[in-house]
XYZ file of C-alpha atoms in Angstrom:
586
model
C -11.723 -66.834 34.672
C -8.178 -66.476 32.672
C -10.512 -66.147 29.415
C -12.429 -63.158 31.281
C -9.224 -61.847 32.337
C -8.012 -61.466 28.699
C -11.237 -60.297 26.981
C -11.573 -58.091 29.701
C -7.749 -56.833 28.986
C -8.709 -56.303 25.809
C -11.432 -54.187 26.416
C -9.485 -52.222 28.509
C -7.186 -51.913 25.399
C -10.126 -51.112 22.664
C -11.080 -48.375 25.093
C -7.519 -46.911 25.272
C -7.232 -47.079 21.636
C -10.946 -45.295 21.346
C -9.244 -42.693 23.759
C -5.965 -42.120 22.268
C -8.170 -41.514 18.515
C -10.652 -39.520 19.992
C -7.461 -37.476 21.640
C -5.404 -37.484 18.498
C -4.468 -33.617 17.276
C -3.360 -32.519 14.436
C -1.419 -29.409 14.542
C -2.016 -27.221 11.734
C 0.642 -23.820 11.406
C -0.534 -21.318 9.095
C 2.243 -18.653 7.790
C 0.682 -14.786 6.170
C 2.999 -12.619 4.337
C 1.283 -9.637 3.337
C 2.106 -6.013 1.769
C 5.828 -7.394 0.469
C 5.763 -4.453 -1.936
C 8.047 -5.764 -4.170
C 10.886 -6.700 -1.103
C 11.790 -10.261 -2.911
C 15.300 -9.900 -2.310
C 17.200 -8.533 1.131
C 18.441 -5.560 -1.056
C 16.845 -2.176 -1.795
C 17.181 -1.369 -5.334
C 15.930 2.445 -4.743
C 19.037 3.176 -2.436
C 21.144 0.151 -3.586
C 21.875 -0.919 -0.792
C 21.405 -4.172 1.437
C 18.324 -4.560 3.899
C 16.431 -6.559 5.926
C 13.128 -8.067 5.668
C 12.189 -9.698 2.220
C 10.887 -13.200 0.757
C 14.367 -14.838 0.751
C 14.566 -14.872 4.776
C 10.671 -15.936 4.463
C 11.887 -18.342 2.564
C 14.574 -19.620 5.188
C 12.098 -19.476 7.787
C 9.278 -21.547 6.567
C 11.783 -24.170 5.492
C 12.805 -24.209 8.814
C 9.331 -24.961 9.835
C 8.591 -27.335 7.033
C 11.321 -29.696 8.763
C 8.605 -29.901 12.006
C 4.908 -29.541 10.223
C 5.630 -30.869 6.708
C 2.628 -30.571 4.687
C 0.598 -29.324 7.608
C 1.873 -25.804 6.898
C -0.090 -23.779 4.982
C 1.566 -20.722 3.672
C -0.416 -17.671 2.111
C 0.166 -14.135 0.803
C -2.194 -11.352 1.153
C -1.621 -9.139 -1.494
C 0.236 -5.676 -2.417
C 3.230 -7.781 -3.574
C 3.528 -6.353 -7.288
C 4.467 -2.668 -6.393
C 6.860 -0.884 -4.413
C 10.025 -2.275 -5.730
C 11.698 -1.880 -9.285
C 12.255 -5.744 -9.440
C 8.765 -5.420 -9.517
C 8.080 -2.969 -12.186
C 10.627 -4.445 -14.288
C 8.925 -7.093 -14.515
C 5.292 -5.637 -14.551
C 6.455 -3.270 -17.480
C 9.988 -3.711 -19.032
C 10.110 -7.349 -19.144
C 7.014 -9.119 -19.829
C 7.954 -11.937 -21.369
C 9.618 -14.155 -19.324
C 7.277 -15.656 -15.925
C 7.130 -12.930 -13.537
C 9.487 -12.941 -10.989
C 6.721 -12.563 -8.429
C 4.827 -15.574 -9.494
C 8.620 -17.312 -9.878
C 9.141 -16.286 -6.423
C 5.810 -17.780 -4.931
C 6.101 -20.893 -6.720
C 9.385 -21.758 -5.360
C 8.590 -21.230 -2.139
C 5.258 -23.387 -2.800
C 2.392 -21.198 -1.352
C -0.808 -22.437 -1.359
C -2.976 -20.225 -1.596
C -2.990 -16.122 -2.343
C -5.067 -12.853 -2.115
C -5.363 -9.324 -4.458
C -4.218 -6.201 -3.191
C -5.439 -2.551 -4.110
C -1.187 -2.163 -5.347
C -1.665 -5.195 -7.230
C -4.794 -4.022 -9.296
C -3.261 -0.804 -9.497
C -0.090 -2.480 -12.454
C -3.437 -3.271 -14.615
C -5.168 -6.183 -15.948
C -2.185 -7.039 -18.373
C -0.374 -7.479 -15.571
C -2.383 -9.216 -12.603
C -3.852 -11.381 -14.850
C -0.193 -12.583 -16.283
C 0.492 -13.006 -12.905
C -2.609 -15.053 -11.828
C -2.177 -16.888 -14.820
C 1.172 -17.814 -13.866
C 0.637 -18.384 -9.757
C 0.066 -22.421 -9.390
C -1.887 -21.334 -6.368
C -5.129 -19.922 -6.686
C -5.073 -15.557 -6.065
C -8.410 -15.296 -4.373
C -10.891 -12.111 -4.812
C -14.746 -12.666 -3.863
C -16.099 -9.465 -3.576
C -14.192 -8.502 -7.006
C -17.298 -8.807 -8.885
C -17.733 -9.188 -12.762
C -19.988 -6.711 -13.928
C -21.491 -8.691 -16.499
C -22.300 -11.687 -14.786
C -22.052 -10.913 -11.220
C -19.830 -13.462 -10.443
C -16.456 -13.086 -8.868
C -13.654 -12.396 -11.164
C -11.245 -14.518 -9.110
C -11.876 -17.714 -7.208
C -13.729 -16.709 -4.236
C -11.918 -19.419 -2.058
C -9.569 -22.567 -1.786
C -10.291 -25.834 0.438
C -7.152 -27.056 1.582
C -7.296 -30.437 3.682
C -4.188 -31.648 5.679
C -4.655 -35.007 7.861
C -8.448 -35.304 7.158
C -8.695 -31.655 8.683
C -10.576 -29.267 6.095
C -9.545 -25.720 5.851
C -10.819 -23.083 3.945
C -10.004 -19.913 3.387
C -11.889 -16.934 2.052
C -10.148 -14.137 0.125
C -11.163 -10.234 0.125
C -10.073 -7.075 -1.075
C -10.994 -3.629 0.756
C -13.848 -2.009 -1.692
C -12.291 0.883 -1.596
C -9.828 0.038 -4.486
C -12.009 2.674 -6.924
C -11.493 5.527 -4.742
C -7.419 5.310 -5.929
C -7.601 3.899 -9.270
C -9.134 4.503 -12.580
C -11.889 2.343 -13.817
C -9.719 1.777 -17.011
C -7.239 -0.707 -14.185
C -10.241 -2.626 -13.248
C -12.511 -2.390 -16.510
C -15.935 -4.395 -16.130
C -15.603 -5.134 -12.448
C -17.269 -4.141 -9.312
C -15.837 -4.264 -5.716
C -18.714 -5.617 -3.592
C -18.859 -4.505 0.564
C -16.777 -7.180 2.737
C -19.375 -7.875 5.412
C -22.430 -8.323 2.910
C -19.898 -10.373 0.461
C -18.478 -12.443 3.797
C -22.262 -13.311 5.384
C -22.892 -14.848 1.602
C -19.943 -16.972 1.178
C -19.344 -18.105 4.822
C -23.125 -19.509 4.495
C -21.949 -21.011 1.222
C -19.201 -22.712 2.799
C -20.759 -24.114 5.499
C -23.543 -25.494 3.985
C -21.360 -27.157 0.334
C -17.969 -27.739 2.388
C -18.811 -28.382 5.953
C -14.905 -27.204 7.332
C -13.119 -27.915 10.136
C -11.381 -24.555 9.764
C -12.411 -21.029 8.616
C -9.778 -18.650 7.975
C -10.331 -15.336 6.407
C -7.576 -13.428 3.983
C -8.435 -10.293 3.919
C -6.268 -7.474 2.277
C -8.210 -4.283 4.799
C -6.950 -3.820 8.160
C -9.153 -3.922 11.076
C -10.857 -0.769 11.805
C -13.748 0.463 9.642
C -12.912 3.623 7.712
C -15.501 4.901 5.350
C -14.034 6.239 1.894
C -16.924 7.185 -0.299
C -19.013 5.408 1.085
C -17.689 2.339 1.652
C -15.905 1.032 4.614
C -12.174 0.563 3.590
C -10.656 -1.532 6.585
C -13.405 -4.031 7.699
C -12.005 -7.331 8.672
C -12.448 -6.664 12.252
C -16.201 -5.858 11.616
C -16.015 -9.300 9.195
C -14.835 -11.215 12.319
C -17.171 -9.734 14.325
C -20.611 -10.003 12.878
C -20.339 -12.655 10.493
C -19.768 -15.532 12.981
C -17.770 -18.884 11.565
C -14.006 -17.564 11.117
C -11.618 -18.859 13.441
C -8.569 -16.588 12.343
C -8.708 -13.814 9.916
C -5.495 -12.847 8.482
C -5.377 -9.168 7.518
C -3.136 -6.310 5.857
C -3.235 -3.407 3.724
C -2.667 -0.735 6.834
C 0.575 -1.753 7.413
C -0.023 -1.949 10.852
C 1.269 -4.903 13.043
C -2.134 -6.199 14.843
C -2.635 -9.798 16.491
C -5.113 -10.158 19.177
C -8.287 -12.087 20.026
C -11.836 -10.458 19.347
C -15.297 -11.780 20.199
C -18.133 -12.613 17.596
C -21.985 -12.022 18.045
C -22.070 -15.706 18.603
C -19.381 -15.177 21.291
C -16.800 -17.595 19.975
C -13.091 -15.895 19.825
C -11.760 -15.060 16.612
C -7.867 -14.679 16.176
C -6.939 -11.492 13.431
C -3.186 -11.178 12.541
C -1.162 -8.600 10.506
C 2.599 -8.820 9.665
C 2.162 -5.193 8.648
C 4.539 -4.400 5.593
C 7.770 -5.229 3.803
C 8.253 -8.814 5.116
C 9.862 -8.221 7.875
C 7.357 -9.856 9.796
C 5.086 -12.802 9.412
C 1.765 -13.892 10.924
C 2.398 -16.997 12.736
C -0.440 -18.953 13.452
C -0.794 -22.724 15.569
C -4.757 -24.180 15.156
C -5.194 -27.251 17.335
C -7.869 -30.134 15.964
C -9.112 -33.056 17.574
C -11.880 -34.939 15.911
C -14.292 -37.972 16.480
C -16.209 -39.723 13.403
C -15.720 -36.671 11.107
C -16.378 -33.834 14.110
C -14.465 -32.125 15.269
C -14.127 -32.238 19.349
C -11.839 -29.518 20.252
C -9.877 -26.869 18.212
C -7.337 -23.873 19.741
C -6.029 -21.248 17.480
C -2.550 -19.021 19.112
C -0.823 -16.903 16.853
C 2.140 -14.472 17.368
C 3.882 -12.018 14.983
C 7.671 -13.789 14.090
C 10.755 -11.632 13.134
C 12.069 -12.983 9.762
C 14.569 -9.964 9.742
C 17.338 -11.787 11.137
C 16.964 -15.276 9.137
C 19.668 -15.377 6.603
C 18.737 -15.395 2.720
C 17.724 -18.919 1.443
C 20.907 -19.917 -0.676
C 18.737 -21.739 -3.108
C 16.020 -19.095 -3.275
C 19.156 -16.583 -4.224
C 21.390 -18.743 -6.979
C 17.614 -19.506 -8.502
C 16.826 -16.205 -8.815
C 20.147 -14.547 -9.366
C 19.110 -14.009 -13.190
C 15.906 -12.186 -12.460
C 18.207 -10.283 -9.420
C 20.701 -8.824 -11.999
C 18.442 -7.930 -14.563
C 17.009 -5.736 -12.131
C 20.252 -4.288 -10.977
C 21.232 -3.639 -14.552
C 17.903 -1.518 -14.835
C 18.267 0.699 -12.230
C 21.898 1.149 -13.054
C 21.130 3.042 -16.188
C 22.066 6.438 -16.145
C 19.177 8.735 -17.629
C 20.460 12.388 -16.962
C 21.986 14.719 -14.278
C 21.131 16.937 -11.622
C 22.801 20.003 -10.475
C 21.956 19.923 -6.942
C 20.861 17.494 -4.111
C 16.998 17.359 -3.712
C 15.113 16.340 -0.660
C 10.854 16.334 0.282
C 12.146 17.078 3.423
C 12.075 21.165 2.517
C 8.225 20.468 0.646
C 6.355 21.094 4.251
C 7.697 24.547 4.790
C 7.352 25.998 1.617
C 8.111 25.624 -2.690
C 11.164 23.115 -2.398
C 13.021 22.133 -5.601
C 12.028 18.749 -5.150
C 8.052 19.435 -5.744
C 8.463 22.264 -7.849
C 10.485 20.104 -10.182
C 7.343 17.764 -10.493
C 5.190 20.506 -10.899
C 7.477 21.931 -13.448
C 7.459 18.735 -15.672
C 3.978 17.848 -15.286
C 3.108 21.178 -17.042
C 5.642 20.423 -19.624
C 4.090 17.173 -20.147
C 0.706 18.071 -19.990
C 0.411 21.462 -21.161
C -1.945 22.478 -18.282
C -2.437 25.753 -16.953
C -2.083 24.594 -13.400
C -0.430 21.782 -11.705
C -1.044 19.843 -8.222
C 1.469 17.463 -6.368
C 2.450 16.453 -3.230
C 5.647 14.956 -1.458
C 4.948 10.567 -2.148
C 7.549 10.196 0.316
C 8.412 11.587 3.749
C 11.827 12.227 3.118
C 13.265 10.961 -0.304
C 16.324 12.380 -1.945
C 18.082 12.966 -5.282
C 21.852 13.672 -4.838
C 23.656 16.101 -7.222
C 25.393 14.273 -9.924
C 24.635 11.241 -12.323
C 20.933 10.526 -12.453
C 20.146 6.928 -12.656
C 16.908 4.868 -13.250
C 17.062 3.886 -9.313
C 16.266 7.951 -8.354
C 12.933 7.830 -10.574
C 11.266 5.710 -7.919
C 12.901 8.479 -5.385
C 11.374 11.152 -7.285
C 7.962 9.298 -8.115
C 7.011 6.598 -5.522
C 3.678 5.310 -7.177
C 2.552 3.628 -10.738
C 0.199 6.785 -11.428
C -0.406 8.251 -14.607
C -1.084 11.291 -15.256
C -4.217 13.737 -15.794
C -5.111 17.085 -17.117
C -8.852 17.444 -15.270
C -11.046 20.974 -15.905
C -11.404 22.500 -12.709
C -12.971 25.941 -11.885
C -11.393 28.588 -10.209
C -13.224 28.137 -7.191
C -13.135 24.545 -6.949
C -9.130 24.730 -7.204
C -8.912 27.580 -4.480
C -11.376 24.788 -2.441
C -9.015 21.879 -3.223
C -5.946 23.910 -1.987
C -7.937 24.935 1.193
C -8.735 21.124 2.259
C -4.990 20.304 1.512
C -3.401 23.045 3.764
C -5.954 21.897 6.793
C -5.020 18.807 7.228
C -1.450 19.982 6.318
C -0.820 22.912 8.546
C -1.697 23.777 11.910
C -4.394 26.907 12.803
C -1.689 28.593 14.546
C -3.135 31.078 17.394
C 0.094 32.370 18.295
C 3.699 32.996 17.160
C 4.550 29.840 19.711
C 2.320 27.134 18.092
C 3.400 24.684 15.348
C 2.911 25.451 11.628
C 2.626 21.968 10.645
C -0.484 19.557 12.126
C 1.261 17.018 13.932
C 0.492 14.297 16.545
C 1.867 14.770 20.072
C 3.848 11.289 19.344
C 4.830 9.213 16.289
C 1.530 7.208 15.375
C -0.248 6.468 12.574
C 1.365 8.832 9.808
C 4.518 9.326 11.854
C 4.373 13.170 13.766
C 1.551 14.192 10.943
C -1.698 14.178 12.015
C -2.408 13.125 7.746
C -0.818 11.657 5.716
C 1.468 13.562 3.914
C 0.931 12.391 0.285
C -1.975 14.399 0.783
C -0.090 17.679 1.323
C -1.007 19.051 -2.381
C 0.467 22.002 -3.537
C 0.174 23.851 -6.936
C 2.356 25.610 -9.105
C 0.939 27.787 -11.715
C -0.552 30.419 -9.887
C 0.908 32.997 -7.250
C -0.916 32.687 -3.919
C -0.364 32.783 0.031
C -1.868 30.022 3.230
C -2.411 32.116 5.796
C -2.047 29.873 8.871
C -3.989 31.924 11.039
C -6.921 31.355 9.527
C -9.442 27.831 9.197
C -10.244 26.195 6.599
C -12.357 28.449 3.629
C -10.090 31.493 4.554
C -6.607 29.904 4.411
C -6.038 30.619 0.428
C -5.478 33.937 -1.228
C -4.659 33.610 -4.974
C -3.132 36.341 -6.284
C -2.507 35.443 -10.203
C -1.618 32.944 -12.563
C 2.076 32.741 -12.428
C 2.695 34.521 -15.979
C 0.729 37.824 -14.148
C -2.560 37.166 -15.544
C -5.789 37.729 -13.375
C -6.864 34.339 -11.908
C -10.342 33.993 -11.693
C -13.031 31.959 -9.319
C -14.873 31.559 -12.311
C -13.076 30.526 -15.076
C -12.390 26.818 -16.355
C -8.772 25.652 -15.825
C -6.891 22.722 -16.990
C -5.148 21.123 -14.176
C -2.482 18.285 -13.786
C -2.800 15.921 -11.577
C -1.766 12.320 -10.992
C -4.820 9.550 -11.365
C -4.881 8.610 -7.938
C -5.774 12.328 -7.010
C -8.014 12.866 -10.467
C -9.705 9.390 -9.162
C -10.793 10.926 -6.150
C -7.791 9.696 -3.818
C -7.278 11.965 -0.254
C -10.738 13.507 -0.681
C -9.558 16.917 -2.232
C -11.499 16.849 -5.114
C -14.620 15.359 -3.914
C -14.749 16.544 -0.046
C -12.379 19.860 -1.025
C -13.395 20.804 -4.299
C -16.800 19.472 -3.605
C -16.833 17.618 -7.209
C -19.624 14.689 -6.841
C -17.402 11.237 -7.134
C -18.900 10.478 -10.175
C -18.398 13.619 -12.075
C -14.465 13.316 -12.034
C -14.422 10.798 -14.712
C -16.404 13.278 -16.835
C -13.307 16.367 -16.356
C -10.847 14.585 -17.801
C -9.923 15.848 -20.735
C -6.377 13.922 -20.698
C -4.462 10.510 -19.573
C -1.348 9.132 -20.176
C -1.803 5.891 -21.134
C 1.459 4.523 -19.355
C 2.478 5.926 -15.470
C 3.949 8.847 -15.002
C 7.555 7.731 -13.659
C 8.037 6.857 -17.566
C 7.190 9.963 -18.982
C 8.991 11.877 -16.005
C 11.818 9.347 -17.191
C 11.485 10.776 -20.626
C 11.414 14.325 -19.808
C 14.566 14.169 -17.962
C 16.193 12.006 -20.875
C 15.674 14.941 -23.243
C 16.476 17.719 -20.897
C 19.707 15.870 -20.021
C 20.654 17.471 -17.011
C 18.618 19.084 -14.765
C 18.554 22.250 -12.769
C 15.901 22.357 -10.160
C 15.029 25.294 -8.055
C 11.790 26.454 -6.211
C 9.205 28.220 -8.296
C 8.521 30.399 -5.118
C 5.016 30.767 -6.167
C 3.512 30.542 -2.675
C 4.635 31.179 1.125
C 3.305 31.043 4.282
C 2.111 33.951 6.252
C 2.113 36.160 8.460
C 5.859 35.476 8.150
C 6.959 37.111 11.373
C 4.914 33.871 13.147
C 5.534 31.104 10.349
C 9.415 31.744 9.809
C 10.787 30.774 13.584
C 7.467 28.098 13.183
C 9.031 26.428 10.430
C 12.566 26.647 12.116
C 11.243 24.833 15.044
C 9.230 21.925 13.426
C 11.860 21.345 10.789
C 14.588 20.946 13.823
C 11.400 18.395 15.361
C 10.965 16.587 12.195
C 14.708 16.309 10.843
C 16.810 16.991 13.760
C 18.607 19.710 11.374
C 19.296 22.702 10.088
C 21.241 22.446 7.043
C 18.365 23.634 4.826
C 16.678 26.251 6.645
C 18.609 28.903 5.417
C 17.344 28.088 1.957
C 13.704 27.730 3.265
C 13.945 30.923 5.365
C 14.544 32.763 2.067
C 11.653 31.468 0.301
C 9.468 33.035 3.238
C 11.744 36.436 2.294
């Protein structure tokens, strides 16, 4: 009896023990920066000034939660993280010899694993590929497809296992990275559709991995766009019809998103986005229990966490405090002077110094009869005085270059007609805005587009009349010397690439140029961006004097001058420039 006793004791213990593995968890916590932009450091080197949100309070943050999860956190970027700041074009372009700071950066803070973004192809093979090189964490791509081979240019994705749980994780790029940027960024390479490139790979995965976990790194946000004829933000429709993810991280729309969606096998699928800047991250607990080498039960919660308020990681800043004042040194140089504070804030009422200063060097720089441009920021500024290499990324916000495309008459009256519809309002009476705007801020703030859109020209004399729709908004009146313009004639026009690639639609959906004809009207590139040779220009001008061209104006005037009063107050809160864009309308 005392024997049956024990062996029946430990029976009841064997069982317990059976129970307690078959109930063991591991606790997984997955961190997603995404769309960093070049924020490394808590410090904006445009403005030069301190701010919040950058990698160094990541940094504090997931050392905070490396003291609870250990190796069991997995840590991943999503792309966009080599543009936006000049750390970042320093050392994309000035410095490229020493490691890039980026890759530096990333190292340090020991991600495993990373994803391309469109503003990461758009610094150019020399420079992603450095960068790659450098990363000692795979940068994932599958749908970036060699030409040549039709494989993918970039590891497609990365099996990470923590306690005998298997993750992987499956990297994408939105497609619609040729509609922006010139073949000659991405030479011999294809972007191939996320859904059709997802539904290939996730069978792949399953059947030569067999994970525990599928997570999804997707630089597209969730809502499916078209953009010549592709869909640009797809990861929702990835989650949703290609069954098998359990979380898909997203970005690119700089849009905070984290919610719960169901797939056509109706499991739930988790899809995050920190949205931009890293001030946010995407925070995500997945629960696994397995038996035998199956899994038994997994939960995935995620949240969005604040990193704005974490402190800088001292050893992240006395690393990096090299790389730090290098940059500071660069945008400290003084290249010229200015006569007169600048703002884009006077661009959406009329010429404004600001834009007409563009326009006025890209036809120096060019030597085109005509030149396009619109306002890369909502409201950037140059101050009078000392120019220094900080206000070029004021004046110029993007790595374009620059373009001189042949353009008919009627195809640039066309272009200019699509940019003042989705710029200004149809006004039907004197009471109505002048400027299409949303009834709250969403989206592209109070614009109903976005506003690097808004092209003007400069060039030729000509009026929007915003009575009218879209075909009968435009009267050109000349070329700016006096000359007759004409519908017919052939024009050489300067643009920047993204626009000349097809970018915003106003070549292609305005000017009704077929997508692949643009390549074939340009008759000129720069072959570095245009913030250099803008750079340049102002170096041996010296000082500059910048004042609208006053080639265009809205009309009827007795409706569009108290119009732009009003909206200006609505946009800017105001007035301290209205007398100057009242006189324009004069």
């Amino acid at each position: 009896m005392k024997h049956l006793v024990c062996l029946m004791a430990l029976i009841g213990l064997g069982c317990l023990q059976m129970r307690a593995a078959e109930d063991q968890e591991v606790t997984l916590r997955l961190i997603e920066t995404s769309d960093v932009h070049g924020c490394y450091f808590p410090y904006d080197f445009i403005g030069r000034r301190p701010v919040k949100g950058s990698l160094a309070q990541v940094s504090s943050f997931v050392n905070e939660q490396r003291k609870v999860h250990g190796d069991n956190l997995i840590l991943m970027d999503n792309g966009d993280i080599l543009q936006g700041q000049p750390i970042a074009y320093y050392y994309n372009f000035m410095d490229t010899v020493s490691v890039h700071v980026c890759a530096d950066i990333l190292n340090f803070m020991r991600y495993d694993v990373g994803n391309m973004g469109n503003h990461d192809v758009e610094a150019g093979p020399s420079v992603y590929n450095r960068w790659v090189k450098q990363c000692d964490f795979p940068v994932l791509g599958a749908n970036i497809i060699e030409k040549a081979t039709g494989r993918p240019y970039l590891k497609p994705y990365e099996v990470i296992e923590r306690d005998g749980v298997k993750v992987v994780v499956l990297g994408m790029i939105t497609p619609a990275v040729p509609s922006w940027l010139p073949e000659q960024l991405w030479p011999g390479l294809h972007f191939e559709d996320m859904e059709t490139c997802a539904a290939k790979w996730v069978r792949t995965i399953r059947e030569t991995e067999h994970p525990d976990v599928l997570v999804g790194l997707f630089h597209a946000g969730p809502e499916g766009n078209r953009l010549d004829n592709v869909v640009e933000n797809a990861s929702a429709d990835v989650a949703q019809k290609v069954p098998g993810f359990d979380v898909v991280f997203m970005g690119h729309d700089h849009a905070r998103h984290c919610r719960k969606i169901v797939n056509v096998a109706g499991d739930s699928v988790l899809i995050v986005d920190p949205a931009n800047r890293a001030g946010f991250v995407s925070d995500v607990t997945i629960r696994v229990s397995k038996k035998d080498g199956k899994v038994l039960r997994k939960s995935v919660e995620g949240t969005l966490t604040n990193v704005r308020d974490y402190p800088a990681d001292e050893a992240f800043v006395r690393k990096f405090q090299p790389q730090y004042q290098s940059t500071i040194d660069f945008v400290s140089r003084k290249i010229g002077r200015i006569n007169q504070t600048i703002s884009t804030k006077d661009a959406y009422f009329g010429p404004s110094a600001f834009i007409d200063l563009i326009h006025q060097l890209q036809l120096d720089i060019s030597g085109a009869d005509i030149s396009f441009c619109a306002p890369l920021s909502f409201n950037a500024e140059i101050r009078e005085g000392d120019i220094y290499m900080s206000d070029m990324f004021n004046l110029y916000k993007y790595e374009n270059m620059l373009y001189v495309m042949q353009l008919s008459g009627q195809e640039i009256k066309d272009f200019l007609e699509m940019s003042y519809a989705i710029w200004t309002n149809q006004m039907k009476s004197a009471d109505d805005h002048i400027l299409l705007l949303n009834e709250e801020d969403k989206g592209f703030g109070r614009f109903k587009n976005p506003s690097f859109n808004f092209d003007s020209a400069a060039g030729i004399i000509y009026t929007v009349d915003v009575t009218k729709p879209q075909g009968e908004k435009i009267r050109i009146e000349s070329m700016a010397d006096g000359t007759p313009f004409s519908l017919q004639k052939i024009y050489k026009v300067a643009v920047n690439s993204y626009r000349g690639n097809g970018g915003g639609d106003l070549l292609t959906k305005g000017a009704g140029i077929p997508k692949s004809e643009l390549s074939k009207r340009i008759v000129f590139s720069t072959d570095k961006d245009l913030r250099y040779y803008l750079m340049k220009r102002i170096e041996e001008v010296k000082t500059l004097d910048p004042k609208p061209l006053n080639q265009w104006r809205f009309v009827p005037e007795e409706w569009t001058r108290p119009a732009i009063e009003r909206d200006y107050q609505l946009l800017f809160g105001n007035k301290s420039n209205l007398s100057k864009i009242v006189y324009i309308m004069i």
